[in-house]
């Protein structure tokens, strides 16, 4: 079966770190662009990061550059989002999504498979 599952969310203090996992089953991530999105209460869902299978390039929204890192473990067919120096404004439900193309795009409606989401809360 085709499935994408996120995990690793939780409650952390400002300045803390968290690593999110996106595990895929039923297909290989080698042929996909993999994106992370987040949605805060009352806000539009926004793209946070994307990993391109075309050349291994990584992309980040300006607000997380220098703090977040996206990477893929081919053996585990899993993509990770390492989040450091977390801020309260990072609080949101985080979603992993895949696109049946090699290249990353910002439009969320271009992504095919979505996980159920994992809650990240940054609070003191």
JSON list of C-alpha atoms in Angstrom, two decimals:
[
{"chain": "A", "resi": 1, "resn": "UNK", "atom": "CA", "xyz": [0.00, 0.00, 0.00]},
{"chain": "A", "resi": 2, "resn": "UNK", "atom": "CA", "xyz": [1.07, 3.57, -0.65]},
{"chain": "A", "resi": 3, "resn": "UNK", "atom": "CA", "xyz": [1.51, 5.51, 2.56]},
{"chain": "A", "resi": 4, "resn": "UNK", "atom": "CA", "xyz": [3.43, 8.46, 4.02]},
{"chain": "A", "resi": 5, "resn": "UNK", "atom": "CA", "xyz": [3.70, 8.77, 7.80]},
{"chain": "A", "resi": 6, "resn": "UNK", "atom": "CA", "xyz": [5.18, 11.65, 9.81]},
{"chain": "A", "resi": 7, "resn": "UNK", "atom": "CA", "xyz": [6.50, 11.34, 13.34]},
{"chain": "A", "resi": 8, "resn": "UNK", "atom": "CA", "xyz": [8.71, 13.16, 15.83]},
{"chain": "A", "resi": 9, "resn": "UNK", "atom": "CA", "xyz": [6.54, 16.10, 16.81]},
{"chain": "A", "resi": 10, "resn": "UNK", "atom": "CA", "xyz": [6.16, 17.24, 20.37]},
{"chain": "A", "resi": 11, "resn": "UNK", "atom": "CA", "xyz": [6.56, 20.04, 22.89]},
{"chain": "A", "resi": 12, "resn": "UNK", "atom": "CA", "xyz": [9.91, 21.83, 23.10]},
{"chain": "A", "resi": 13, "resn": "UNK", "atom": "CA", "xyz": [11.23, 25.02, 24.67]},
{"chain": "A", "resi": 14, "resn": "UNK", "atom": "CA", "xyz": [12.41, 27.98, 22.58]},
{"chain": "A", "resi": 15, "resn": "UNK", "atom": "CA", "xyz": [15.94, 27.33, 21.36]},
{"chain": "A", "resi": 16, "resn": "UNK", "atom": "CA", "xyz": [15.44, 23.58, 21.47]},
{"chain": "A", "resi": 17, "resn": "UNK", "atom": "CA", "xyz": [15.67, 21.03, 18.69]},
{"chain": "A", "resi": 18, "resn": "UNK", "atom": "CA", "xyz": [13.42, 18.42, 17.16]},
{"chain": "A", "resi": 19, "resn": "UNK", "atom": "CA", "xyz": [13.76, 15.96, 14.30]},
{"chain": "A", "resi": 20, "resn": "UNK", "atom": "CA", "xyz": [10.77, 15.02, 12.20]},
{"chain": "A", "resi": 21, "resn": "UNK", "atom": "CA", "xyz": [10.62, 11.84, 10.15]},
{"chain": "A", "resi": 22, "resn": "UNK", "atom": "CA", "xyz": [8.71, 11.11, 6.96]},
{"chain": "A", "resi": 23, "resn": "UNK", "atom": "CA", "xyz": [8.57, 7.39, 6.23]},
{"chain": "A", "resi": 24, "resn": "UNK", "atom": "CA", "xyz": [7.27, 6.19, 2.87]},
{"chain": "A", "resi": 25, "resn": "UNK", "atom": "CA", "xyz": [5.94, 2.73, 2.07]},
{"chain": "A", "resi": 26, "resn": "UNK", "atom": "CA", "xyz": [4.65, 1.22, -1.16]},
{"chain": "A", "resi": 27, "resn": "UNK", "atom": "CA", "xyz": [6.93, 3.39, -3.29]},
{"chain": "A", "resi": 28, "resn": "UNK", "atom": "CA", "xyz": [10.47, 4.69, -3.31]},
{"chain": "A", "resi": 29, "resn": "UNK", "atom": "CA", "xyz": [11.28, 8.31, -2.62]},
{"chain": "A", "resi": 30, "resn": "UNK", "atom": "CA", "xyz": [14.10, 8.21, -5.17]},
{"chain": "A", "resi": 31, "resn": "UNK", "atom": "CA", "xyz": [11.69, 9.33, -7.91]},
{"chain": "A", "resi": 32, "resn": "UNK", "atom": "CA", "xyz": [9.96, 12.10, -5.96]},
{"chain": "A", "resi": 33, "resn": "UNK", "atom": "CA", "xyz": [10.44, 15.58, -4.67]},
{"chain": "A", "resi": 34, "resn": "UNK", "atom": "CA", "xyz": [9.76, 15.55, -0.93]},
{"chain": "A", "resi": 35, "resn": "UNK", "atom": "CA", "xyz": [8.37, 18.62, 0.77]},
{"chain": "A", "resi": 36, "resn": "UNK", "atom": "CA", "xyz": [7.60, 19.68, 4.32]},
{"chain": "A", "resi": 37, "resn": "UNK", "atom": "CA", "xyz": [4.67, 22.01, 4.93]},
{"chain": "A", "resi": 38, "resn": "UNK", "atom": "CA", "xyz": [3.24, 23.51, 8.10]},
{"chain": "A", "resi": 39, "resn": "UNK", "atom": "CA", "xyz": [-0.01, 25.10, 9.14]},
{"chain": "A", "resi": 40, "resn": "UNK", "atom": "CA", "xyz": [-0.49, 27.24, 12.23]},
{"chain": "A", "resi": 41, "resn": "UNK", "atom": "CA", "xyz": [-3.96, 27.95, 13.68]},
{"chain": "A", "resi": 42, "resn": "UNK", "atom": "CA", "xyz": [-5.77, 30.47, 11.51]},
{"chain": "A", "resi": 43, "resn": "UNK", "atom": "CA", "xyz": [-2.96, 30.52, 8.97]},
{"chain": "A", "resi": 44, "resn": "UNK", "atom": "CA", "xyz": [-2.57, 29.22, 5.44]},
{"chain": "A", "resi": 45, "resn": "UNK", "atom": "CA", "xyz": [-0.53, 26.07, 4.94]},
{"chain": "A", "resi": 46, "resn": "UNK", "atom": "CA", "xyz": [2.95, 27.07, 3.80]},
{"chain": "A", "resi": 47, "resn": "UNK", "atom": "CA", "xyz": [5.91, 25.29, 2.33]},
{"chain": "A", "resi": 48, "resn": "UNK", "atom": "CA", "xyz": [8.87, 24.99, 4.71]},
{"chain": "A", "resi": 49, "resn": "UNK", "atom": "CA", "xyz": [11.44, 22.86, 2.92]},
{"chain": "A", "resi": 50, "resn": "UNK", "atom": "CA", "xyz": [11.85, 20.56, -0.07]},
{"chain": "A", "resi": 51, "resn": "UNK", "atom": "CA", "xyz": [14.34, 17.94, -1.19]},
{"chain": "A", "resi": 52, "resn": "UNK", "atom": "CA", "xyz": [14.79, 17.46, -4.93]},
{"chain": "A", "resi": 53, "resn": "UNK", "atom": "CA", "xyz": [15.62, 13.95, -6.15]},
{"chain": "A", "resi": 54, "resn": "UNK", "atom": "CA", "xyz": [16.90, 15.39, -9.43]},
{"chain": "A", "resi": 55, "resn": "UNK", "atom": "CA", "xyz": [20.20, 16.60, -7.97]},
{"chain": "A", "resi": 56, "resn": "UNK", "atom": "CA", "xyz": [19.84, 16.39, -4.20]},
{"chain": "A", "resi": 57, "resn": "UNK", "atom": "CA", "xyz": [19.22, 20.12, -3.85]},
{"chain": "A", "resi": 58, "resn": "UNK", "atom": "CA", "xyz": [17.49, 21.39, -0.74]},
{"chain": "A", "resi": 59, "resn": "UNK", "atom": "CA", "xyz": [15.26, 24.44, -0.48]},
{"chain": "A", "resi": 60, "resn": "UNK", "atom": "CA", "xyz": [14.02, 26.39, 2.54]},
{"chain": "A", "resi": 61, "resn": "UNK", "atom": "CA", "xyz": [11.63, 29.20, 3.24]},
{"chain": "A", "resi": 62, "resn": "UNK", "atom": "CA", "xyz": [13.48, 32.31, 4.44]},
{"chain": "A", "resi": 63, "resn": "UNK", "atom": "CA", "xyz": [12.13, 32.09, 7.98]},
{"chain": "A", "resi": 64, "resn": "UNK", "atom": "CA", "xyz": [13.87, 28.74, 8.63]},
{"chain": "A", "resi": 65, "resn": "UNK", "atom": "CA", "xyz": [17.12, 29.12, 6.69]},
{"chain": "A", "resi": 66, "resn": "UNK", "atom": "CA", "xyz": [20.12, 28.34, 8.85]},
{"chain": "A", "resi": 67, "resn": "UNK", "atom": "CA", "xyz": [17.96, 26.56, 11.42]},
{"chain": "A", "resi": 68, "resn": "UNK", "atom": "CA", "xyz": [16.28, 23.68, 9.55]},
{"chain": "A", "resi": 69, "resn": "UNK", "atom": "CA", "xyz": [17.93, 20.93, 7.49]},
{"chain": "A", "resi": 70, "resn": "UNK", "atom": "CA", "xyz": [16.23, 18.41, 5.22]},
{"chain": "A", "resi": 71, "resn": "UNK", "atom": "CA", "xyz": [17.94, 15.15, 4.27]},
{"chain": "A", "resi": 72, "resn": "UNK", "atom": "CA", "xyz": [17.10, 11.68, 2.99]},
{"chain": "A", "resi": 73, "resn": "UNK", "atom": "CA", "xyz": [18.16, 8.21, 4.11]},
{"chain": "A", "resi": 74, "resn": "UNK", "atom": "CA", "xyz": [17.82, 6.03, 1.01]},
{"chain": "A", "resi": 75, "resn": "UNK", "atom": "CA", "xyz": [18.26, 2.76, 2.92]},
{"chain": "A", "resi": 76, "resn": "UNK", "atom": "CA", "xyz": [15.30, 3.57, 5.16]},
{"chain": "A", "resi": 77, "resn": "UNK", "atom": "CA", "xyz": [13.25, 5.29, 2.44]},
{"chain": "A", "resi": 78, "resn": "UNK", "atom": "CA", "xyz": [12.79, 8.13, 4.90]},
{"chain": "A", "resi": 79, "resn": "UNK", "atom": "CA", "xyz": [13.20, 11.90, 4.76]},
{"chain": "A", "resi": 80, "resn": "UNK", "atom": "CA", "xyz": [14.03, 13.91, 7.87]},
{"chain": "A", "resi": 81, "resn": "UNK", "atom": "CA", "xyz": [13.61, 17.52, 8.88]},
{"chain": "A", "resi": 82, "resn": "UNK", "atom": "CA", "xyz": [16.10, 18.55, 11.55]},
{"chain": "A", "resi": 83, "resn": "UNK", "atom": "CA", "xyz": [14.83, 21.65, 13.34]},
{"chain": "A", "resi": 84, "resn": "UNK", "atom": "CA", "xyz": [17.22, 23.63, 15.53]},
{"chain": "A", "resi": 85, "resn": "UNK", "atom": "CA", "xyz": [16.92, 26.93, 17.40]},
{"chain": "A", "resi": 86, "resn": "UNK", "atom": "CA", "xyz": [13.17, 26.57, 17.44]},
{"chain": "A", "resi": 87, "resn": "UNK", "atom": "CA", "xyz": [11.01, 29.65, 17.97]},
{"chain": "A", "resi": 88, "resn": "UNK", "atom": "CA", "xyz": [7.41, 30.02, 19.17]},
{"chain": "A", "resi": 89, "resn": "UNK", "atom": "CA", "xyz": [6.41, 31.05, 15.65]},
{"chain": "A", "resi": 90, "resn": "UNK", "atom": "CA", "xyz": [7.47, 27.59, 14.45]},
{"chain": "A", "resi": 91, "resn": "UNK", "atom": "CA", "xyz": [4.48, 26.14, 16.29]},
{"chain": "A", "resi": 92, "resn": "UNK", "atom": "CA", "xyz": [2.26, 24.37, 13.76]},
{"chain": "A", "resi": 93, "resn": "UNK", "atom": "CA", "xyz": [1.12, 21.04, 12.41]},
{"chain": "A", "resi": 94, "resn": "UNK", "atom": "CA", "xyz": [3.84, 19.78, 10.10]},
{"chain": "A", "resi": 95, "resn": "UNK", "atom": "CA", "xyz": [3.03, 17.69, 7.03]},
{"chain": "A", "resi": 96, "resn": "UNK", "atom": "CA", "xyz": [5.22, 15.64, 4.75]},
{"chain": "A", "resi": 97, "resn": "UNK", "atom": "CA", "xyz": [4.24, 15.47, 1.10]},
{"chain": "A", "resi": 98, "resn": "UNK", "atom": "CA", "xyz": [5.66, 13.92, -2.07]},
{"chain": "A", "resi": 99, "resn": "UNK", "atom": "CA", "xyz": [5.48, 15.00, -5.69]},
{"chain": "A", "resi": 100, "resn": "UNK", "atom": "CA", "xyz": [5.69, 12.54, -8.59]},
{"chain": "A", "resi": 101, "resn": "UNK", "atom": "CA", "xyz": [8.42, 14.58, -10.19]},
{"chain": "A", "resi": 102, "resn": "UNK", "atom": "CA", "xyz": [12.09, 15.09, -9.42]},
{"chain": "A", "resi": 103, "resn": "UNK", "atom": "CA", "xyz": [11.89, 18.84, -8.94]},
{"chain": "A", "resi": 104, "resn": "UNK", "atom": "CA", "xyz": [10.55, 20.91, -6.08]},
{"chain": "A", "resi": 105, "resn": "UNK", "atom": "CA", "xyz": [7.70, 23.38, -6.49]},
{"chain": "A", "resi": 106, "resn": "UNK", "atom": "CA", "xyz": [6.01, 25.71, -4.02]},
{"chain": "A", "resi": 107, "resn": "UNK", "atom": "CA", "xyz": [2.39, 24.94, -4.94]},
{"chain": "A", "resi": 108, "resn": "UNK", "atom": "CA", "xyz": [0.95, 22.49, -2.44]},
{"chain": "A", "resi": 109, "resn": "UNK", "atom": "CA", "xyz": [-1.65, 21.23, -4.91]},
{"chain": "A", "resi": 110, "resn": "UNK", "atom": "CA", "xyz": [1.18, 19.78, -7.01]},
{"chain": "A", "resi": 111, "resn": "UNK", "atom": "CA", "xyz": [1.98, 17.19, -4.33]},
{"chain": "A", "resi": 112, "resn": "UNK", "atom": "CA", "xyz": [0.37, 13.75, -4.52]},
{"chain": "A", "resi": 113, "resn": "UNK", "atom": "CA", "xyz": [0.80, 11.93, -1.21]},
{"chain": "A", "resi": 114, "resn": "UNK", "atom": "CA", "xyz": [0.34, 13.56, 2.19]},
{"chain": "A", "resi": 115, "resn": "UNK", "atom": "CA", "xyz": [0.91, 12.34, 5.71]},
{"chain": "A", "resi": 116, "resn": "UNK", "atom": "CA", "xyz": [-1.49, 12.83, 8.60]},
{"chain": "A", "resi": 117, "resn": "UNK", "atom": "CA", "xyz": [0.54, 15.62, 10.18]},
{"chain": "A", "resi": 118, "resn": "UNK", "atom": "CA", "xyz": [2.49, 15.88, 13.43]},
{"chain": "A", "resi": 119, "resn": "UNK", "atom": "CA", "xyz": [2.09, 18.66, 15.99]},
{"chain": "A", "resi": 120, "resn": "UNK", "atom": "CA", "xyz": [5.10, 20.81, 16.90]},
{"chain": "A", "resi": 121, "resn": "UNK", "atom": "CA", "xyz": [4.67, 23.18, 19.83]},
{"chain": "A", "resi": 122, "resn": "UNK", "atom": "CA", "xyz": [7.41, 25.59, 20.90]},
{"chain": "A", "resi": 123, "resn": "UNK", "atom": "CA", "xyz": [6.65, 27.18, 24.25]},
{"chain": "A", "resi": 124, "resn": "UNK", "atom": "CA", "xyz": [8.33, 28.08, 27.51]}
]
